[in-house]
PDB file of N, CA and C in Angstrom:
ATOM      1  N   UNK B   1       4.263  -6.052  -9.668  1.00 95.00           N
ATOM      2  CA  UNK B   1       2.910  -6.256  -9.198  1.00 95.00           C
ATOM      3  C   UNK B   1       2.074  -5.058  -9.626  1.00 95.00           C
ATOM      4  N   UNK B   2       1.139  -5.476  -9.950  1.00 97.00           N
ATOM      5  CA  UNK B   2       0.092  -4.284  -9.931  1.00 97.00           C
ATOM      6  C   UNK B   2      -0.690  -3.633  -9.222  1.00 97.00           C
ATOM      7  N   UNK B   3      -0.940  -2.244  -9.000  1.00 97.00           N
ATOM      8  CA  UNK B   3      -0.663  -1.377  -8.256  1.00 97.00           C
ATOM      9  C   UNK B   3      -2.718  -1.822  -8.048  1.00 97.00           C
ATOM     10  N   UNK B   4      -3.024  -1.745  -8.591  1.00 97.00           N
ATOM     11  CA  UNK B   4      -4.449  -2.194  -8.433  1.00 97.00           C
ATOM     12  C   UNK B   4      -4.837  -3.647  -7.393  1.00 97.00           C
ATOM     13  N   UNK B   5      -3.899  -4.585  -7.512  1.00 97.00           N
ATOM     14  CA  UNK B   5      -3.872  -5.586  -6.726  1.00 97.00           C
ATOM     15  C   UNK B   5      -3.236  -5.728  -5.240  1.00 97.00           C
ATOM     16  N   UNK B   6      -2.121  -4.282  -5.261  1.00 97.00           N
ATOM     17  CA  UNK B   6      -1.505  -4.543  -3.976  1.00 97.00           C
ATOM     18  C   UNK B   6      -2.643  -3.348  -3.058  1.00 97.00           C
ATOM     19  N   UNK B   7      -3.767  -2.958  -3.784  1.00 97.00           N
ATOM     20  CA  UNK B   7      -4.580  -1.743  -3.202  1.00 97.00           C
ATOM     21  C   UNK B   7      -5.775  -3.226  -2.701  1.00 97.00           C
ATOM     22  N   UNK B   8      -5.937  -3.880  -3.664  1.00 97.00           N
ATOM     23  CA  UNK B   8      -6.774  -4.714  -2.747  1.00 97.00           C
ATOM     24  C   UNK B   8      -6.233  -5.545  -1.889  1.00 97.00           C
ATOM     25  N   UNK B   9      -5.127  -6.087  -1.574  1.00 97.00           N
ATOM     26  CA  UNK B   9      -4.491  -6.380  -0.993  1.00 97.00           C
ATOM     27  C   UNK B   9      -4.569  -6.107   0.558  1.00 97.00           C
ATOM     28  N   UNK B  10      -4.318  -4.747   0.413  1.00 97.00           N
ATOM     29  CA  UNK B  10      -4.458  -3.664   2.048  1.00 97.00           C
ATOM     30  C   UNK B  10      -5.729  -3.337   2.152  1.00 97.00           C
ATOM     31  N   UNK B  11      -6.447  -3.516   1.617  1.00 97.00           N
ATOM     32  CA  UNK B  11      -7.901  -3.718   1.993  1.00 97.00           C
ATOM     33  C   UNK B  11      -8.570  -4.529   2.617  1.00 97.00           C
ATOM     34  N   UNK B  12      -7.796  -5.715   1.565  1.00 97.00           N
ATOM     35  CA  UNK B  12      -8.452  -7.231   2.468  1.00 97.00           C
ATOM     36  C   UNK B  12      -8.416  -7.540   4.141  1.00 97.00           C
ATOM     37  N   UNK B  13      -6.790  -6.729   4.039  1.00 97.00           N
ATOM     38  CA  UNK B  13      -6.580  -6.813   5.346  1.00 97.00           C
ATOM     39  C   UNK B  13      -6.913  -6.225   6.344  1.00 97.00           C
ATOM     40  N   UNK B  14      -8.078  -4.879   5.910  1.00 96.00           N
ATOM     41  CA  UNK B  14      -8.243  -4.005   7.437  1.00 96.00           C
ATOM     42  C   UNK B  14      -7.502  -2.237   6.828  1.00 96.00           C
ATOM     43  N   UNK B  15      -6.589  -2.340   5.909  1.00 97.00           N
ATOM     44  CA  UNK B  15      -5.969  -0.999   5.677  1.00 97.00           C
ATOM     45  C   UNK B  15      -7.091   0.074   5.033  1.00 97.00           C
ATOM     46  N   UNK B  16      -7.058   1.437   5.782  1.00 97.00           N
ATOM     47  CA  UNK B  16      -8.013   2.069   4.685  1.00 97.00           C
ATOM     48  C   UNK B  16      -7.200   3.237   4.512  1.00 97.00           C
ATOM     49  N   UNK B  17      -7.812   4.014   3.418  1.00 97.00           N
ATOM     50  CA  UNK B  17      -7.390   4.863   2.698  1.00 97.00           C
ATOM     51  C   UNK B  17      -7.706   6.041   3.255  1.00 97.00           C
ATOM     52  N   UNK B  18      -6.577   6.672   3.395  1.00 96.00           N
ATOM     53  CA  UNK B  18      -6.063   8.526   4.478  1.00 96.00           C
ATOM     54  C   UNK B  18      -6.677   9.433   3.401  1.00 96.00           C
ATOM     55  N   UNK B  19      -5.788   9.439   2.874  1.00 96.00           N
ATOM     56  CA  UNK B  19      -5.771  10.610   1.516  1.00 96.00           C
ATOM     57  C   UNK B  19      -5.301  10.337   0.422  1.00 96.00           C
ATOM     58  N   UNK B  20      -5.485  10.804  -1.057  1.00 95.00           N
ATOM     59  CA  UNK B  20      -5.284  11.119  -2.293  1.00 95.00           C
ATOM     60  C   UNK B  20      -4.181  12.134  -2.673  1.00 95.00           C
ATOM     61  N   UNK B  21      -3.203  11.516  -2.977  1.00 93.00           N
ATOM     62  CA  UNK B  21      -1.915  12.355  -3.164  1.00 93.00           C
ATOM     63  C   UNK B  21      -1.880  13.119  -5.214  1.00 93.00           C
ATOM     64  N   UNK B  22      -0.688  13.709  -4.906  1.00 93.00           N
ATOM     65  CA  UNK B  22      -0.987  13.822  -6.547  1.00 93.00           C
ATOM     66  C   UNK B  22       0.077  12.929  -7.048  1.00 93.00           C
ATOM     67  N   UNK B  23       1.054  12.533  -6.183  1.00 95.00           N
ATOM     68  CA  UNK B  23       2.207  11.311  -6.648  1.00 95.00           C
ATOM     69  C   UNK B  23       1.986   9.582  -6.047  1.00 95.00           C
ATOM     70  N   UNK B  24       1.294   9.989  -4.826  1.00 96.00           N
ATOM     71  CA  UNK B  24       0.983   8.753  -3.564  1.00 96.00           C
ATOM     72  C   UNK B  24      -0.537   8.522  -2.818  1.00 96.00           C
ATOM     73  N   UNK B  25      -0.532   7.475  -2.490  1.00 97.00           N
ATOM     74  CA  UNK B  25      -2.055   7.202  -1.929  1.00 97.00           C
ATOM     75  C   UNK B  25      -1.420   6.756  -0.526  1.00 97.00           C
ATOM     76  N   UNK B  26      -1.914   7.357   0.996  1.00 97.00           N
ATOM     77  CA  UNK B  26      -1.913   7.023   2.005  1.00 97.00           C
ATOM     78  C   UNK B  26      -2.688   6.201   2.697  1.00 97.00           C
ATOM     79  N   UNK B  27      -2.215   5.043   3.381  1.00 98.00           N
ATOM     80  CA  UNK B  27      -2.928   4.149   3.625  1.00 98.00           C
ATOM     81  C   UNK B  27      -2.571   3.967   4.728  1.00 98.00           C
ATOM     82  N   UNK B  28      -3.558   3.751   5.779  1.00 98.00           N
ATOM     83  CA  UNK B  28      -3.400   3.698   7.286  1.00 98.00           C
ATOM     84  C   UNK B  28      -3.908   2.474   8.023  1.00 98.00           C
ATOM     85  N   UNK B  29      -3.231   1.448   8.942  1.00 97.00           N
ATOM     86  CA  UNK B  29      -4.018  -0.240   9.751  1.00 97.00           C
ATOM     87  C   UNK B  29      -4.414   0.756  10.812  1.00 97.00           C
ATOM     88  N   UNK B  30      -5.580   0.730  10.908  1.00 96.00           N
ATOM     89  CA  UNK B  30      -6.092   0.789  12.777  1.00 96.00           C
ATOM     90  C   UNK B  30      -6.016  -0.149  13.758  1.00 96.00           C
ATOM     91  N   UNK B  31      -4.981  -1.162  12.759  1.00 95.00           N
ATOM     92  CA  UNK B  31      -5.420  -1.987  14.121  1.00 95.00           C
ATOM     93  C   UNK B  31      -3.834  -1.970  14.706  1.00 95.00           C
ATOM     94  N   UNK B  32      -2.662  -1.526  13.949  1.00 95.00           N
ATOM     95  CA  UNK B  32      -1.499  -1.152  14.920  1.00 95.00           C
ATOM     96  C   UNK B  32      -0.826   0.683  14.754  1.00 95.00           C
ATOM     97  N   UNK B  33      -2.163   1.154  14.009  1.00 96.00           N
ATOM     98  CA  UNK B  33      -1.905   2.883  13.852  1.00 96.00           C
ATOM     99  C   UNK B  33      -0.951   3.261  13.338  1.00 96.00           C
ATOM    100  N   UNK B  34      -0.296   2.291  11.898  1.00 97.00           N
ATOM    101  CA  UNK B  34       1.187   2.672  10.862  1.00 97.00           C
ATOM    102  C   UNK B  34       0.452   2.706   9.684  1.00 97.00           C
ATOM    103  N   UNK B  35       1.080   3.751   9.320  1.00 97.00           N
ATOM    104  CA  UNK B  35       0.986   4.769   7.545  1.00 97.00           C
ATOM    105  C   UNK B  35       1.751   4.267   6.981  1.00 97.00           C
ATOM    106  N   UNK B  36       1.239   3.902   5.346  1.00 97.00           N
ATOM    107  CA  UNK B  36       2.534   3.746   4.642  1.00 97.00           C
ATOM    108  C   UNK B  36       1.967   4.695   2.964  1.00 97.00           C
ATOM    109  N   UNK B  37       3.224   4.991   2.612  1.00 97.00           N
ATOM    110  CA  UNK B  37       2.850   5.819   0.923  1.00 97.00           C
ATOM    111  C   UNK B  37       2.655   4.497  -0.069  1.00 97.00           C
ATOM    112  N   UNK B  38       1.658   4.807  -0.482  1.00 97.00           N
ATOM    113  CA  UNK B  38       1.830   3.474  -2.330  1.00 97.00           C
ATOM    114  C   UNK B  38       1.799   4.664  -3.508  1.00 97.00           C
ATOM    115  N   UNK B  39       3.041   4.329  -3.754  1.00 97.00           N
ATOM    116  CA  UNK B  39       2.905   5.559  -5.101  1.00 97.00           C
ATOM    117  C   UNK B  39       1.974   5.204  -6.423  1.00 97.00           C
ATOM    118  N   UNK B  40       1.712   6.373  -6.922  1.00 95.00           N
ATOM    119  CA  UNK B  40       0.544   6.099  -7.843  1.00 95.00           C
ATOM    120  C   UNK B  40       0.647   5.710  -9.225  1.00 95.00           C
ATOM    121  N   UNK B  41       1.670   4.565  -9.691  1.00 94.00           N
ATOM    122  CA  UNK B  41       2.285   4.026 -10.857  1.00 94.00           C
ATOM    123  C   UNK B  41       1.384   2.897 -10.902  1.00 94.00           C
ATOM    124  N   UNK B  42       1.459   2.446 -12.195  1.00 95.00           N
ATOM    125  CA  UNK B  42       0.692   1.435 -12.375  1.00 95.00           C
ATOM    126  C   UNK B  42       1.095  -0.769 -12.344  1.00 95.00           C
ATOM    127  N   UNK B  43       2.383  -0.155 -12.273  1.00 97.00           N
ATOM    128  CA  UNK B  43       3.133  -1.136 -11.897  1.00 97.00           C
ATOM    129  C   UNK B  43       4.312  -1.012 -10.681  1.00 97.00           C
ATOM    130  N   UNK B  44       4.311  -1.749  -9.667  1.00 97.00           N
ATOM    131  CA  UNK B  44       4.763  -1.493  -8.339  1.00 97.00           C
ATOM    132  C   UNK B  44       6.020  -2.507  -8.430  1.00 97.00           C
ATOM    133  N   UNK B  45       7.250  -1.858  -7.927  1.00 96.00           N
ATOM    134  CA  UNK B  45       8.281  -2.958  -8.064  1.00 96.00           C
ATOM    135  C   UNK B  45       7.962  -3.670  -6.342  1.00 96.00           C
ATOM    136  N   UNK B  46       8.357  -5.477  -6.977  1.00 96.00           N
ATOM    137  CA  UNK B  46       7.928  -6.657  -5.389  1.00 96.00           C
ATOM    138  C   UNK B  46       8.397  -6.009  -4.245  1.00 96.00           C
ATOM    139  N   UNK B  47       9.920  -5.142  -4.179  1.00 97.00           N
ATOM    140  CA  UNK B  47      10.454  -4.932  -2.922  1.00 97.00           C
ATOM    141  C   UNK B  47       9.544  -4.255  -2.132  1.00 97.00           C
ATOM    142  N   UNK B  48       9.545  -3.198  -3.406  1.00 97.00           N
ATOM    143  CA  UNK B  48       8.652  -2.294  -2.559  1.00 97.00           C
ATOM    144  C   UNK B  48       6.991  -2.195  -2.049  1.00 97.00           C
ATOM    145  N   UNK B  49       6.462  -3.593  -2.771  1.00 97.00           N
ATOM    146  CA  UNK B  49       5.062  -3.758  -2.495  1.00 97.00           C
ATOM    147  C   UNK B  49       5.434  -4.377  -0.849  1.00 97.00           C
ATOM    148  N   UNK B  50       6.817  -5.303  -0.779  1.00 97.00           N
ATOM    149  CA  UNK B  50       6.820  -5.987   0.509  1.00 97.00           C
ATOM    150  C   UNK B  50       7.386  -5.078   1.153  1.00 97.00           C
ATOM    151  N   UNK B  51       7.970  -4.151   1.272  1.00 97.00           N
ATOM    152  CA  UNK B  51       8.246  -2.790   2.233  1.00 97.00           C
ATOM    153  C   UNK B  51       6.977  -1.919   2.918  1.00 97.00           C
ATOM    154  N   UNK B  52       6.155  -1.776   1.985  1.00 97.00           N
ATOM    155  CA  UNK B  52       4.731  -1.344   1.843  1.00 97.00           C
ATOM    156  C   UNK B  52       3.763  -2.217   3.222  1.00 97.00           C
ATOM    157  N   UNK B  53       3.930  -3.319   2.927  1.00 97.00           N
ATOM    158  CA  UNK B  53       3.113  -4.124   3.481  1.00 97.00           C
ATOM    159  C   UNK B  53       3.889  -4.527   5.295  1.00 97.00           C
ATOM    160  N   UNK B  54       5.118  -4.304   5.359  1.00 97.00           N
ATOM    161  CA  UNK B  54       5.779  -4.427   6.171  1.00 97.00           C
ATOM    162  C   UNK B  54       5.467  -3.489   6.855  1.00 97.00           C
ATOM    163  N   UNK B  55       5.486  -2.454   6.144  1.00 96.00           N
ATOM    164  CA  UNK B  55       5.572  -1.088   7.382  1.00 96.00           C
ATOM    165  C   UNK B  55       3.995  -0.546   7.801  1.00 96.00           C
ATOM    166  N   UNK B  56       2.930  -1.450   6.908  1.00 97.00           N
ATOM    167  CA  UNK B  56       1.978  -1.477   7.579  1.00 97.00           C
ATOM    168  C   UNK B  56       1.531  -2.746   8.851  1.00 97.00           C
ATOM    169  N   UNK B  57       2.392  -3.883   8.773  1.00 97.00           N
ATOM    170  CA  UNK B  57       2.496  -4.530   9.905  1.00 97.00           C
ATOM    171  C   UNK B  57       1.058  -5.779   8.968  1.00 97.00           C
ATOM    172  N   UNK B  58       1.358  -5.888   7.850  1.00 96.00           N
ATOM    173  CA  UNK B  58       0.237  -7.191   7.383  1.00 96.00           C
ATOM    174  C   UNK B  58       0.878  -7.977   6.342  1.00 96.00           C
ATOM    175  N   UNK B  59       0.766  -9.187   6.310  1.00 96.00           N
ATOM    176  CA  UNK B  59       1.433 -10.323   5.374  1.00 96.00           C
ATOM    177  C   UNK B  59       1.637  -9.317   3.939  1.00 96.00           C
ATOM    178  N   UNK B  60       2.827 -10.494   3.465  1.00 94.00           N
ATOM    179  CA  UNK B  60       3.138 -10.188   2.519  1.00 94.00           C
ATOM    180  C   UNK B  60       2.340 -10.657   1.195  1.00 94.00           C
ATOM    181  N   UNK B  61       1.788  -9.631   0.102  1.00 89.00           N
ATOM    182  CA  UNK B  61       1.527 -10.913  -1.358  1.00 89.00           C
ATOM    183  C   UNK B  61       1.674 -11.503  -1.336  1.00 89.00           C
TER     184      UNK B  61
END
């Protein structure tokens, strides 16, 4: 998946953006207060886009 699509992704849903890493982008739900890292590659392997999305507590891709 692309790393550009799973960023809109957590957007759509309410996720916004913590901070600017130099390896990772932090992304935080206010609506159940869980962080998750999206590393800053341009192609994201599925597990880990659905790990990503899990541990922010919002549907999967």
């Amino acid at each position: 998946m692309k790393r550009i699509d799973l960023v809109r992704h957590l957007e759509a849903h309410g996720c916004e953006l913590i901070r600017e890493g130099s390896r990772h982008t932090l992304y935080f739900n206010p609506a159940n207060e869980q962080t998750s890292a999206v590393p800053r590659h341009r192609e994201i392997n599925d597990f880990l886009a659905r790990k990503i999305c899990r541990d922010l507590g919002i549907p999967q891709p």
